[in-house]
Amino acid sequence: MTIDPGGGPSSAGLGGELLDLALSAHGAIGWRFDFADRKITWMPGMDVLLDMPGATDEAVRDRLTELIEPWAATADPPAWLRDVDLEQPIITAQGETRLLHLRARAFGDRRTGGLIGLIREVTGLHRDRQAMEDLADRYRLLAELSPDAICVHQDGIIKYANPAMSSILGAESCEWLLGRRVTDFVTPQSVVEMRKRLKLLTAAGTATPRSHAHLQRVDGTAVPVEIMAVHTTWEGRPAVQVIGRDITTQKTAEAALRYQAALVQHVNNAIIATSREGVVTSWNPAAETVYGVPAEQALGRHVEALVGAPLRPEALVAEGGVTEAVHRHRDGTSLVVRISASEMDSGYVLVCADETAHRQAEQDFATVVAALDEGVIVVGSTGIIEAVNPAAERIAGSTAAEIIGTTPTSWPFFNDAGTSMRPDEHPAVVTRRTGKQQNSRVIGFTRADGRTTWLAVTARSLNPQDSPPHKVVISFSDITESRAARERLEYEATHDPLTGLANRTLVLRHLGAARRRTLPMAVLFIDLDNFKRINDSLGHGVGDEVLRIAGNRLVRATPGEALVGRLGGDEFVILVHCDGSHAMLRRLSERLLAALTEPIHVQGRQLHVNGSIGVVLAGPDDTRSAQDLLRDADVAMYKAKAHGGGRCAFFDVDLRKRVQRHMVLEQDLRHAVRREQLWVAFQPVVDLRTESTVAVEGLLRWWHPLHGAVSPGEFIPLAEESDLINPIGAHMLREATSRVAAARERHDLDLHLNANLSPRQLEDPRLQDHVQQALAESGLPSHALCLEITENAIMQDPEAATRVLTALRELGIGLAIDDFGTGYSSLAQLRRLPLDIVKIDRTFITDLGSSDELEVIVAGIVAMAHAIGLGVVAEGIETAAQLAIIRDLGCDQGQGYYLGKPAPMDWLFPPTAGRR
């Protein structure tokens, strides 16, 4: 069809009429624009639509061209295949704005085609749409600002929730709720009822009756709500709108009313309501009990007739509302009743408390107080003593007449330190002023007869609910005898019974308290040198007297404020505050040692003792505990003793490091066997006549994973101190016998094993079993094993050592005395021991060749040993000259680095070595 300005579309017949009808039904006017000649045509009515009635075609064309210009100017072939829309405003002659909607479609190409489209006015449509948006916005605001909780759920999923609903559920925001299942926020008990209610929503607009339910907050707590649901739509589909209101406050109020009603029914006090004329209108069960009158008989009667005494509620309220009176039970029994009256709109309410039992109890209480052995005094709110019981008179040594009317502060009280008590310190004064109870305060009191009495005093407010100053009741008991007994026990628990000095408990307590001061604290740990000899040679009686004298001398030699204590045995400690000067502490130590070294006369004997002192200095910021300080002082004392005794040594950082290493190694040594860190090195023992290796000495070695090789001189003492030496020694013996037995078998050697025994191992009752087990497991012949015991170990207790060595000798093994010449034994003493070999200590070998005296001594040892049938081994041979001298002096065997260093068995006798 064609569109022209005059005649409209040129289509004929029914089709054209239908097109006109369709366009008129939508208020649209058709138009066409050709790209080639930029000609535009339109259907009739365009002038009216463009608010140009009767305008010329030229004016209409200009206006229409102006409206479609965005398309005409920018259209390109890709856009021709699409429908395009455009809304353009026009201003009418009256100044109003009208909105036109233009819709067009491209046809043809850029040369032969154009645009064909429609124009219609949409001003009213836009106005209607805006009205709908305004209505929706008003509804949204109503929903958002509503105090009622509102949400919409569709298919069980929340689509909308207002802030009130978010608040009730405790959600972070409304948006947080969207997309979650509505049943997540309904308690399980309410879900079933909710589903029943939703089944009632059969059509749009229907609503459920209001009902109660419980919603479940995000934190899991339940919220009671009054709720209803409405059938609605959401985005064109059925949905449910829920409106709820939090009724927690309402429920609380209802519960309060029920509680108040229950309270009235169940309280022990009679609660009576009357009219203004005094006629009873309410009579609770407690009133029935108190007066013995049922409620049905009480209602409608005057209250005076029921309580058996004058009672005018209006007069009682006027006089203050509270009184106490004697009423009568129905059976005539007297009742002491405390009455409280209040006015209400319809009359009065009376609360009648039966005080009969209370008054009787007060009388009974007064009788009991009078019979107590504990003193009781009542002090009024003015601070004056108002009452005393007989026990208080007896304890104070004064009569009631002498006590009543005075104040507690006027009596001669003093505190635990013996200082007169200030008035504001007295328990009665403190309680009277603050109301706070004072419990078991120990106070001294001087009686009228001059005798000192110690009291345990408790002060309580008689009525704690009152405002200060309080009325106070003071109770007290005489603890003079028990205090004296306790002081004796305390002294005995904190003092050494032998010397009277502070014991370890008091020293630790004092050290812990003293370190809180600002001055440095010095700890001097004193150990008497060689005190054991006095005990062993002269007996413990003499030893105890020496300890008492030593303790007294230490006290006299120390400053007055210092604490001197005995920790036990011959160990003493001195705690003294100082300026931290090492020079001052060294002078103090020298004074203490000088006092100790003065001759001591006991039982006609003159004795001399000395001591070693370890010093630890602890500043105010030192974090070590009292136990740690004692331990460090003890370590420093051993350092002094290691340097020969009779001197002092200070604990320092290096010593601390050594102690810490000592502790770490001790702990690690406990696991060294299990972790296979211990191994046995073997040093050759050579027959000096044949120059062949006839034995090896098994020497224990420790390879630590962190510290590497640890010296035996360091870890063997650790093992002895910590009681590890027995299991470690047994392990070492099993290892050594096993390896020597294997070497004997592999190389066909008559090789012997020398193994050292620690002094502590001699005390092990299982030593003989360990030796037997090692021989049995390894297969080493008993005659091929020789156990070496140091001279000092034997001389500590020769009799006990003889018993142990004899038992070992019965196993068929050899025995040797090691380090001979360093102790106090003689060959005459050794003759009585079951020994086979004497090993001369290396200190005699080192200087051979430079000292003729040493050669004489060694020659004498060799000759005497041979005389009693003992073999002789020289230790520590490190040069050819020493070896030559030893051989010339007649030693049987030699051992030392010159002859062979300690090494693994496979190094001494390689597996590939040929058999002998």
Coordinates of C-alpha atoms in Angstrom, one line a residue, residues 311-839:
L311 CA -9.1 -2.4 112.6
R312 CA -10.1 0.7 110.6
P313 CA -8.3 0.6 107.2
E314 CA -8.8 4.4 106.5
A315 CA -7.4 5.3 109.9
L316 CA -4.4 3.0 109.5
V317 CA -3.6 4.5 106.1
A318 CA -3.8 8.0 107.5
E319 CA -1.4 7.0 110.3
G320 CA 1.3 5.8 107.9
G321 CA -0.1 2.4 106.8
V322 CA 2.0 0.1 109.0
T323 CA 1.3 -1.1 112.5
E324 CA 1.6 -4.1 114.8
A325 CA -1.3 -5.5 116.8
V326 CA -2.6 -8.5 118.6
H327 CA -5.4 -10.4 116.7
R328 CA -7.3 -13.5 117.5
H329 CA -7.6 -16.8 115.6
R330 CA -11.0 -18.2 115.3
D331 CA -10.2 -20.6 118.1
G332 CA -9.3 -17.7 120.4
T333 CA -5.5 -18.0 120.2
S334 CA -3.6 -14.7 120.3
L335 CA -1.7 -13.7 117.1
V336 CA 1.0 -11.1 116.9
V337 CA 0.3 -9.5 113.4
R338 CA 2.2 -6.9 111.5
I339 CA -0.3 -5.0 109.3
S340 CA 0.4 -3.0 106.1
A341 CA -2.5 -1.0 104.6
S342 CA -2.8 0.6 101.2
E343 CA -5.6 2.5 99.5
M344 CA -7.1 1.4 96.1
D345 CA -9.9 2.8 94.0
S346 CA -12.6 0.5 95.4
G347 CA -11.4 0.5 99.0
Y348 CA -8.3 -0.9 100.8
V349 CA -5.9 -3.8 100.7
L350 CA -4.5 -5.2 104.0
V351 CA -1.4 -7.4 104.2
C352 CA -1.3 -9.1 107.6
A353 CA 1.9 -11.0 108.4
D354 CA 1.7 -13.5 111.3
E355 CA 4.7 -12.6 113.5
T356 CA 3.7 -14.9 116.4
A357 CA 6.4 -17.5 115.7
H358 CA 9.0 -14.8 115.0
R359 CA 8.3 -13.1 118.4
Q360 CA 8.6 -16.5 120.1
A361 CA 11.8 -17.2 118.2
E362 CA 13.2 -13.8 119.4
Q363 CA 12.6 -14.8 123.0
D364 CA 14.2 -18.2 122.4
F365 CA 17.1 -16.5 120.7
A366 CA 17.7 -14.2 123.6
T367 CA 17.8 -17.2 125.9
V368 CA 20.3 -18.9 123.6
V369 CA 22.5 -15.8 123.4
A370 CA 22.6 -15.6 127.2
A371 CA 23.8 -19.3 127.4
L372 CA 26.5 -18.9 124.7
D373 CA 30.2 -19.4 125.6
E374 CA 30.9 -16.8 122.9
G375 CA 30.7 -13.1 123.9
V376 CA 28.0 -11.1 122.2
I377 CA 27.8 -7.2 122.3
V378 CA 25.2 -5.1 120.5
V379 CA 26.4 -1.6 119.4
G380 CA 23.7 0.9 118.5
S381 CA 23.8 3.1 115.4
T382 CA 25.2 5.9 117.5
G383 CA 28.2 3.8 118.4
I384 CA 27.2 3.1 122.0
I385 CA 27.1 -0.4 123.5
E386 CA 23.5 -1.3 124.2
A387 CA 23.6 -4.9 125.3
V388 CA 26.0 -7.7 126.4
N389 CA 25.6 -11.3 127.2
P390 CA 27.1 -13.1 130.3
A391 CA 30.0 -14.6 128.2
A392 CA 31.0 -11.1 127.2
E393 CA 31.2 -10.0 130.8
R394 CA 33.3 -13.1 131.7
I395 CA 35.8 -12.7 128.8
A396 CA 36.2 -8.9 129.3
G397 CA 36.5 -9.3 133.1
S398 CA 33.9 -6.5 133.6
T399 CA 30.2 -6.3 134.4
A400 CA 27.4 -5.4 132.1
A401 CA 26.9 -2.2 133.9
E402 CA 30.6 -1.3 133.3
I403 CA 30.3 -2.1 129.5
I404 CA 26.9 -0.8 128.5
G405 CA 26.9 2.9 127.7
T406 CA 30.6 2.9 126.6
T407 CA 32.0 2.7 123.0
P408 CA 34.1 -0.2 121.7
T409 CA 36.9 2.2 120.9
S410 CA 37.2 3.3 124.5
W411 CA 38.6 -0.1 125.5
P412 CA 42.3 -0.9 125.3
F413 CA 42.5 -2.9 122.1
F414 CA 45.7 -3.6 120.0
N415 CA 46.4 -5.3 116.7
D416 CA 48.2 -8.5 115.9
A417 CA 51.6 -6.6 115.9
G418 CA 51.0 -5.3 119.4
T419 CA 50.3 -1.7 118.3
S420 CA 47.4 0.2 119.8
M421 CA 44.4 0.0 117.5
R422 CA 43.2 3.2 115.9
P423 CA 39.5 3.9 116.3
D424 CA 38.8 3.6 112.6
E425 CA 40.4 0.1 112.5
H426 CA 38.0 -1.4 115.1
P427 CA 35.7 -4.0 113.4
A428 CA 32.6 -2.5 115.1
V429 CA 33.5 0.9 113.7
V430 CA 34.1 -0.4 110.2
T431 CA 30.9 -2.4 110.1
R432 CA 28.9 0.5 111.6
R433 CA 30.2 2.8 108.9
T434 CA 30.1 0.6 105.8
G435 CA 27.8 -2.3 106.7
K436 CA 30.5 -4.8 105.6
Q437 CA 31.0 -7.8 107.8
Q438 CA 34.3 -8.3 109.5
N439 CA 35.1 -11.9 110.0
S440 CA 37.5 -13.5 112.6
R441 CA 39.6 -10.4 113.2
V442 CA 42.3 -11.2 115.7
I443 CA 42.5 -8.4 118.3
G444 CA 44.5 -8.2 121.6
F445 CA 42.7 -6.8 124.7
T446 CA 44.0 -5.8 128.1
R447 CA 41.5 -6.7 130.8
A448 CA 40.9 -4.6 133.9
D449 CA 43.1 -7.1 135.9
G450 CA 46.0 -6.4 133.5
R451 CA 45.9 -9.8 131.8
T452 CA 46.3 -9.8 128.0
T453 CA 43.6 -11.7 126.1
W454 CA 43.5 -12.5 122.4
L455 CA 40.1 -12.4 120.8
A456 CA 38.7 -13.6 117.5
V457 CA 36.2 -10.9 116.6
T458 CA 33.3 -10.9 114.1
A459 CA 31.2 -7.8 113.5
R460 CA 27.9 -8.0 111.5
S461 CA 25.3 -5.4 110.7
L462 CA 22.1 -6.3 112.6
N463 CA 20.0 -5.1 109.7
P464 CA 22.1 -5.1 106.5
Q465 CA 19.2 -3.5 104.6
D466 CA 19.4 -0.3 106.7
S467 CA 21.3 2.7 105.7
P468 CA 24.5 3.6 107.6
P469 CA 25.3 4.1 110.4
H470 CA 24.4 0.5 111.1
K471 CA 23.5 -1.2 114.3
V472 CA 26.2 -3.8 114.9
V473 CA 26.3 -7.1 116.7
I474 CA 29.8 -8.2 117.8
S475 CA 30.7 -11.8 118.6
F476 CA 34.0 -12.8 120.0
S477 CA 35.8 -15.8 121.6
D478 CA 38.9 -16.0 123.8
I479 CA 41.7 -17.6 121.6
T480 CA 44.6 -16.9 124.0
E481 CA 45.4 -20.5 124.6
S482 CA 44.8 -21.7 121.1
R483 CA 46.9 -18.8 119.7
A484 CA 49.8 -19.7 122.0
A485 CA 49.6 -23.3 120.8
R486 CA 49.3 -22.2 117.2
E487 CA 52.4 -20.0 117.6
R488 CA 54.3 -22.9 119.0
L489 CA 53.2 -25.1 116.1
E490 CA 54.0 -22.4 113.6
Y491 CA 57.5 -22.0 115.2
E492 CA 58.1 -25.7 115.1
A493 CA 56.9 -25.9 111.5
T494 CA 59.2 -23.1 110.3
H495 CA 62.3 -23.6 112.5
D496 CA 65.0 -26.2 112.6
P497 CA 64.7 -28.1 115.9
L498 CA 68.5 -28.6 116.2
T499 CA 69.7 -25.1 115.7
G500 CA 66.6 -23.0 116.2
L501 CA 67.3 -21.3 112.8
A502 CA 64.7 -20.9 110.1
N503 CA 64.1 -24.1 108.1
R504 CA 63.6 -24.5 104.4
T505 CA 59.9 -23.6 104.6
L506 CA 60.5 -20.3 106.3
V507 CA 63.5 -19.5 104.1
L508 CA 61.4 -20.0 100.9
R509 CA 58.6 -18.0 102.4
H510 CA 60.9 -15.2 103.4
L511 CA 62.7 -15.3 100.1
G512 CA 59.5 -15.1 98.2
A513 CA 58.2 -12.1 100.2
A514 CA 61.6 -10.3 100.4
R515 CA 62.1 -10.3 96.6
R516 CA 59.0 -8.0 96.3
R517 CA 61.1 -5.2 97.8
T518 CA 63.1 -2.7 95.8
L519 CA 66.5 -3.6 97.1
P520 CA 68.5 -6.6 95.6
M521 CA 68.4 -9.8 97.6
A522 CA 71.5 -11.9 98.1
V523 CA 71.3 -15.6 98.8
L524 CA 74.4 -17.2 100.4
F525 CA 74.3 -21.0 100.4
I526 CA 76.9 -22.5 102.9
D527 CA 78.0 -26.1 103.1
L528 CA 80.5 -27.3 105.7
D529 CA 83.5 -28.9 104.1
N530 CA 84.2 -32.6 105.1
F531 CA 81.6 -32.5 107.8
K532 CA 80.8 -36.2 107.1
R533 CA 84.1 -37.1 108.6
I534 CA 83.1 -35.6 112.0
N535 CA 79.8 -37.6 112.0
D536 CA 81.5 -40.8 110.9
S537 CA 84.5 -40.6 113.3
L538 CA 83.0 -38.9 116.4
G539 CA 79.3 -39.7 116.1
H540 CA 76.2 -37.7 115.4
G541 CA 76.0 -36.3 118.9
V542 CA 79.3 -34.4 118.3
G543 CA 78.2 -33.6 114.8
D544 CA 74.9 -32.0 116.1
E545 CA 76.8 -29.9 118.6
V546 CA 79.1 -28.7 115.8
L547 CA 76.1 -27.7 113.7
R548 CA 74.5 -25.8 116.6
I549 CA 77.8 -23.9 117.2
A550 CA 78.2 -23.2 113.5
G551 CA 74.6 -21.9 113.3
N552 CA 75.2 -19.5 116.2
R553 CA 78.5 -18.2 114.6
L554 CA 76.7 -17.5 111.3
V555 CA 74.0 -15.6 113.2
R556 CA 76.6 -13.4 115.0
A557 CA 78.5 -12.8 111.8
T558 CA 75.5 -11.6 109.7
P559 CA 73.8 -8.2 109.8
G560 CA 70.8 -8.0 112.1
E561 CA 68.1 -7.8 109.4
A562 CA 69.5 -10.9 107.6
L563 CA 67.7 -14.3 107.9
V564 CA 69.9 -17.3 108.8
G565 CA 68.5 -20.8 108.1
R566 CA 69.5 -24.4 108.0
L567 CA 68.2 -26.4 105.1
G568 CA 69.2 -29.8 106.4
G569 CA 72.4 -31.7 107.1
D570 CA 75.4 -29.3 107.0
E571 CA 73.7 -26.9 104.6
F572 CA 72.9 -23.3 105.8
V573 CA 71.6 -20.3 103.9
I574 CA 71.7 -16.6 104.6
L575 CA 69.3 -14.1 103.0
V576 CA 70.4 -10.5 103.1
H577 CA 69.3 -7.3 101.4
C578 CA 72.2 -5.3 99.9
D579 CA 73.2 -2.8 97.3
G580 CA 74.2 -5.5 94.8
S581 CA 77.9 -5.0 95.4
H582 CA 80.0 -8.1 94.9
A583 CA 82.8 -6.6 97.0
M584 CA 80.4 -6.3 100.0
L585 CA 79.1 -9.8 99.6
R586 CA 82.7 -11.1 99.3
R587 CA 83.6 -9.4 102.5
L588 CA 80.5 -10.8 104.2
S589 CA 81.5 -14.3 102.9
E590 CA 85.0 -13.9 104.3
R591 CA 83.6 -12.9 107.7
L592 CA 81.3 -15.9 107.7
L593 CA 84.2 -18.3 106.8
A594 CA 86.4 -16.7 109.4
A595 CA 83.7 -17.3 112.0
L596 CA 83.4 -20.9 110.9
T597 CA 87.1 -21.7 111.0
E598 CA 87.6 -20.7 114.6
P599 CA 88.4 -23.8 116.7
I600 CA 85.3 -25.6 118.1
H601 CA 85.7 -27.4 121.5
V602 CA 83.3 -30.3 121.9
Q603 CA 83.6 -33.1 124.5
G604 CA 87.2 -32.2 125.2
R605 CA 88.1 -32.2 121.6
Q606 CA 89.2 -29.3 119.5
L607 CA 87.7 -29.4 116.0
H608 CA 88.2 -27.3 112.9
V609 CA 85.6 -26.9 110.2
N610 CA 85.5 -24.8 107.1
G611 CA 82.8 -24.0 104.5
S612 CA 82.1 -23.3 100.9
I613 CA 79.7 -20.5 100.0
G614 CA 77.7 -20.1 96.8
V615 CA 76.3 -16.6 96.2
V616 CA 73.3 -15.6 94.1
L617 CA 72.2 -12.0 93.7
A618 CA 68.6 -11.3 92.7
G619 CA 67.5 -7.9 91.6
P620 CA 63.9 -6.5 91.9
D621 CA 63.1 -7.6 88.3
D622 CA 64.5 -11.1 88.7
T623 CA 61.8 -13.6 87.6
R624 CA 63.4 -16.7 89.3
S625 CA 61.3 -18.4 92.0
A626 CA 62.6 -18.9 95.5
Q627 CA 63.3 -22.5 94.7
D628 CA 65.3 -21.4 91.6
L629 CA 67.4 -19.0 93.6
L630 CA 68.2 -21.7 96.2
R631 CA 69.1 -24.1 93.4
D632 CA 71.4 -21.5 91.7
A633 CA 73.1 -20.7 95.0
D634 CA 73.6 -24.4 95.6
V635 CA 75.2 -24.7 92.2
A636 CA 77.5 -21.8 93.0
M637 CA 78.4 -23.5 96.3
Y638 CA 79.5 -26.6 94.4
K639 CA 81.6 -24.4 92.2
A640 CA 83.4 -23.1 95.3
K641 CA 83.8 -26.6 96.7
A642 CA 85.2 -27.8 93.3
H643 CA 88.0 -25.2 93.7
G644 CA 89.1 -26.7 97.0
G645 CA 86.5 -25.3 99.4
G646 CA 87.0 -22.6 102.1
R647 CA 86.0 -19.9 99.6
C648 CA 82.9 -18.3 98.0
A649 CA 81.8 -18.4 94.4
F650 CA 79.2 -16.3 92.6
F651 CA 76.5 -17.7 90.3
D652 CA 77.0 -16.1 86.8
V653 CA 75.6 -16.4 83.3
D654 CA 78.3 -18.9 82.3
L655 CA 77.5 -21.0 85.3
R656 CA 73.8 -20.8 84.5
K657 CA 74.5 -22.0 81.0
R658 CA 76.5 -24.9 82.3
V659 CA 73.7 -25.8 84.7
Q660 CA 71.1 -25.5 81.9
R661 CA 73.3 -27.8 79.7
H662 CA 73.6 -30.1 82.7
M663 CA 69.8 -30.3 83.0
V664 CA 69.3 -30.9 79.3
L665 CA 72.0 -33.6 79.1
E666 CA 70.6 -35.3 82.2
Q667 CA 67.1 -35.5 80.5
D668 CA 68.5 -36.6 77.2
L669 CA 70.7 -39.2 79.0
R670 CA 67.6 -40.9 80.2
H671 CA 66.7 -41.8 76.6
A672 CA 70.2 -42.3 75.2
V673 CA 70.2 -46.1 75.5
R674 CA 66.8 -46.4 73.8
R675 CA 67.9 -44.1 71.1
E676 CA 71.1 -46.0 70.6
Q677 CA 73.3 -43.0 71.2
L678 CA 75.7 -44.8 73.7
W679 CA 78.4 -46.9 72.4
V680 CA 81.6 -48.6 73.7
A681 CA 85.1 -47.7 72.7
F682 CA 88.0 -50.1 73.4
Q683 CA 91.5 -49.2 74.5
P684 CA 94.2 -51.8 74.1
V685 CA 96.0 -53.2 77.2
V686 CA 99.5 -54.5 76.2
D687 CA 101.6 -57.2 77.8
L688 CA 104.9 -55.4 78.3
R689 CA 106.9 -58.7 77.9
T690 CA 105.4 -59.9 74.6
E691 CA 104.2 -56.5 73.4
S692 CA 100.9 -58.1 72.3
T693 CA 97.4 -56.9 73.1
V694 CA 96.0 -59.1 75.8
A695 CA 93.0 -57.1 76.9
V696 CA 90.9 -54.1 76.0
E697 CA 89.3 -51.6 78.4
G698 CA 85.7 -50.9 77.5
L699 CA 85.0 -47.1 77.7
L700 CA 81.5 -45.7 77.4
R701 CA 81.0 -43.0 74.8
W702 CA 78.0 -40.8 74.0
W703 CA 77.2 -39.2 70.6
H704 CA 74.5 -36.6 71.2
P705 CA 72.5 -35.6 68.1
L706 CA 72.7 -31.9 69.0
H707 CA 75.9 -31.5 71.0
G708 CA 78.0 -34.2 69.3
A709 CA 80.5 -36.2 71.3
V710 CA 79.9 -35.6 75.1
S711 CA 82.9 -36.1 77.3
P712 CA 82.6 -39.1 79.8
G713 CA 83.9 -36.7 82.4
E714 CA 80.7 -34.7 81.9
F715 CA 78.0 -37.4 81.4
I716 CA 79.3 -40.1 83.8
P717 CA 78.9 -37.8 86.9
L718 CA 75.4 -37.0 85.5
A719 CA 74.5 -40.6 85.4
E720 CA 75.8 -41.1 89.0
E721 CA 73.9 -38.2 90.4
S722 CA 70.6 -39.1 88.7
D723 CA 70.7 -42.8 89.5
L724 CA 71.0 -43.6 85.8
I725 CA 74.4 -45.2 86.2
N726 CA 73.0 -48.7 87.1
P727 CA 70.9 -49.2 83.9
I728 CA 73.5 -47.5 81.8
G729 CA 76.3 -49.6 83.4
A730 CA 74.3 -52.8 82.8
H731 CA 73.8 -51.8 79.1
M732 CA 77.5 -50.9 78.7
L733 CA 78.5 -54.3 80.2
R734 CA 76.2 -56.2 77.8
E735 CA 77.5 -54.3 74.8
A736 CA 81.2 -54.7 75.7
T737 CA 81.0 -58.4 76.5
S738 CA 79.0 -59.0 73.3
R739 CA 81.6 -57.3 71.1
V740 CA 84.7 -58.8 72.9
A741 CA 83.1 -62.3 72.6
A742 CA 82.5 -61.7 68.9
A743 CA 86.1 -60.5 68.4
R744 CA 87.5 -63.6 70.3
E745 CA 85.4 -65.9 68.1
R746 CA 86.1 -64.1 64.8
H747 CA 89.9 -63.8 65.3
D748 CA 90.5 -66.7 67.6
L749 CA 91.9 -64.4 70.3
D750 CA 92.4 -65.0 74.0
L751 CA 91.2 -61.4 74.5
H752 CA 90.2 -60.1 78.0
L753 CA 87.7 -57.3 78.7
N754 CA 88.3 -54.7 81.5
A755 CA 85.1 -52.8 82.4
N756 CA 84.8 -50.0 85.0
L757 CA 82.4 -50.1 87.9
S758 CA 81.0 -46.8 89.3
P759 CA 80.9 -46.4 93.1
R760 CA 77.1 -46.2 92.8
Q761 CA 77.0 -49.6 91.0
L762 CA 78.6 -51.2 94.1
E763 CA 75.4 -50.2 95.9
D764 CA 73.1 -51.9 93.3
P765 CA 71.7 -55.1 94.7
R766 CA 71.3 -56.5 91.2
L767 CA 74.9 -55.9 90.1
Q768 CA 75.8 -59.7 90.4
D769 CA 72.7 -60.5 88.3
H770 CA 73.7 -58.0 85.6
V771 CA 77.2 -59.5 85.3
Q772 CA 75.8 -63.0 85.1
Q773 CA 73.3 -62.0 82.4
A774 CA 75.9 -60.2 80.3
L775 CA 78.2 -63.2 80.4
A776 CA 75.4 -65.6 79.6
E777 CA 74.0 -63.6 76.7
S778 CA 77.4 -62.8 75.1
G779 CA 79.1 -66.2 75.7
L780 CA 82.2 -64.5 77.1
P781 CA 84.0 -66.8 79.5
S782 CA 83.9 -65.4 83.1
H783 CA 87.7 -65.5 83.4
A784 CA 88.0 -63.2 80.4
L785 CA 86.1 -60.4 82.3
C786 CA 87.9 -58.1 84.8
L787 CA 85.9 -55.4 86.6
E788 CA 87.8 -52.3 87.7
I789 CA 86.8 -50.4 90.9
T790 CA 88.4 -47.1 91.8
E791 CA 90.4 -46.9 95.0
N792 CA 88.2 -44.1 96.4
A793 CA 85.1 -46.1 95.8
I794 CA 86.5 -49.0 97.9
M795 CA 87.7 -46.8 100.7
Q796 CA 84.3 -45.1 101.2
D797 CA 83.0 -48.2 102.9
P798 CA 85.7 -51.0 102.8
E799 CA 83.5 -53.6 104.5
A800 CA 80.6 -53.2 102.1
A801 CA 83.0 -53.1 99.2
T802 CA 84.6 -56.4 100.4
R803 CA 81.2 -58.1 100.5
V804 CA 80.3 -57.0 97.0
L805 CA 83.7 -57.8 95.5
T806 CA 83.7 -61.3 97.1
A807 CA 80.3 -62.0 95.6
L808 CA 81.5 -60.9 92.2
R809 CA 84.7 -63.0 92.5
E810 CA 82.5 -66.1 93.1
L811 CA 81.4 -65.7 89.4
G812 CA 84.9 -66.5 88.3
I813 CA 85.7 -63.0 87.0
G814 CA 88.8 -60.9 87.7
L815 CA 88.9 -57.7 89.8
A816 CA 91.2 -54.7 89.6
I817 CA 91.7 -51.6 91.7
D818 CA 91.7 -48.5 89.4
D819 CA 93.5 -45.2 89.9
F820 CA 95.7 -46.6 92.7
G821 CA 97.7 -44.0 94.5
T822 CA 95.0 -41.3 94.5
G823 CA 93.2 -42.4 97.6
Y824 CA 94.0 -43.3 101.2
S825 CA 94.4 -47.0 100.9
S826 CA 97.5 -49.1 101.4
L827 CA 98.7 -52.4 100.0
A828 CA 98.1 -53.9 103.4
Q829 CA 94.4 -52.9 103.1
L830 CA 94.2 -54.2 99.6
R831 CA 95.6 -57.6 100.7
R832 CA 92.3 -58.3 102.5
L833 CA 90.3 -57.6 99.3
P834 CA 89.7 -60.3 96.6
L835 CA 91.7 -58.4 93.9
D836 CA 93.8 -59.6 91.0
I837 CA 95.3 -56.4 89.5
V838 CA 96.5 -53.0 90.6
K839 CA 96.3 -50.2 88.0

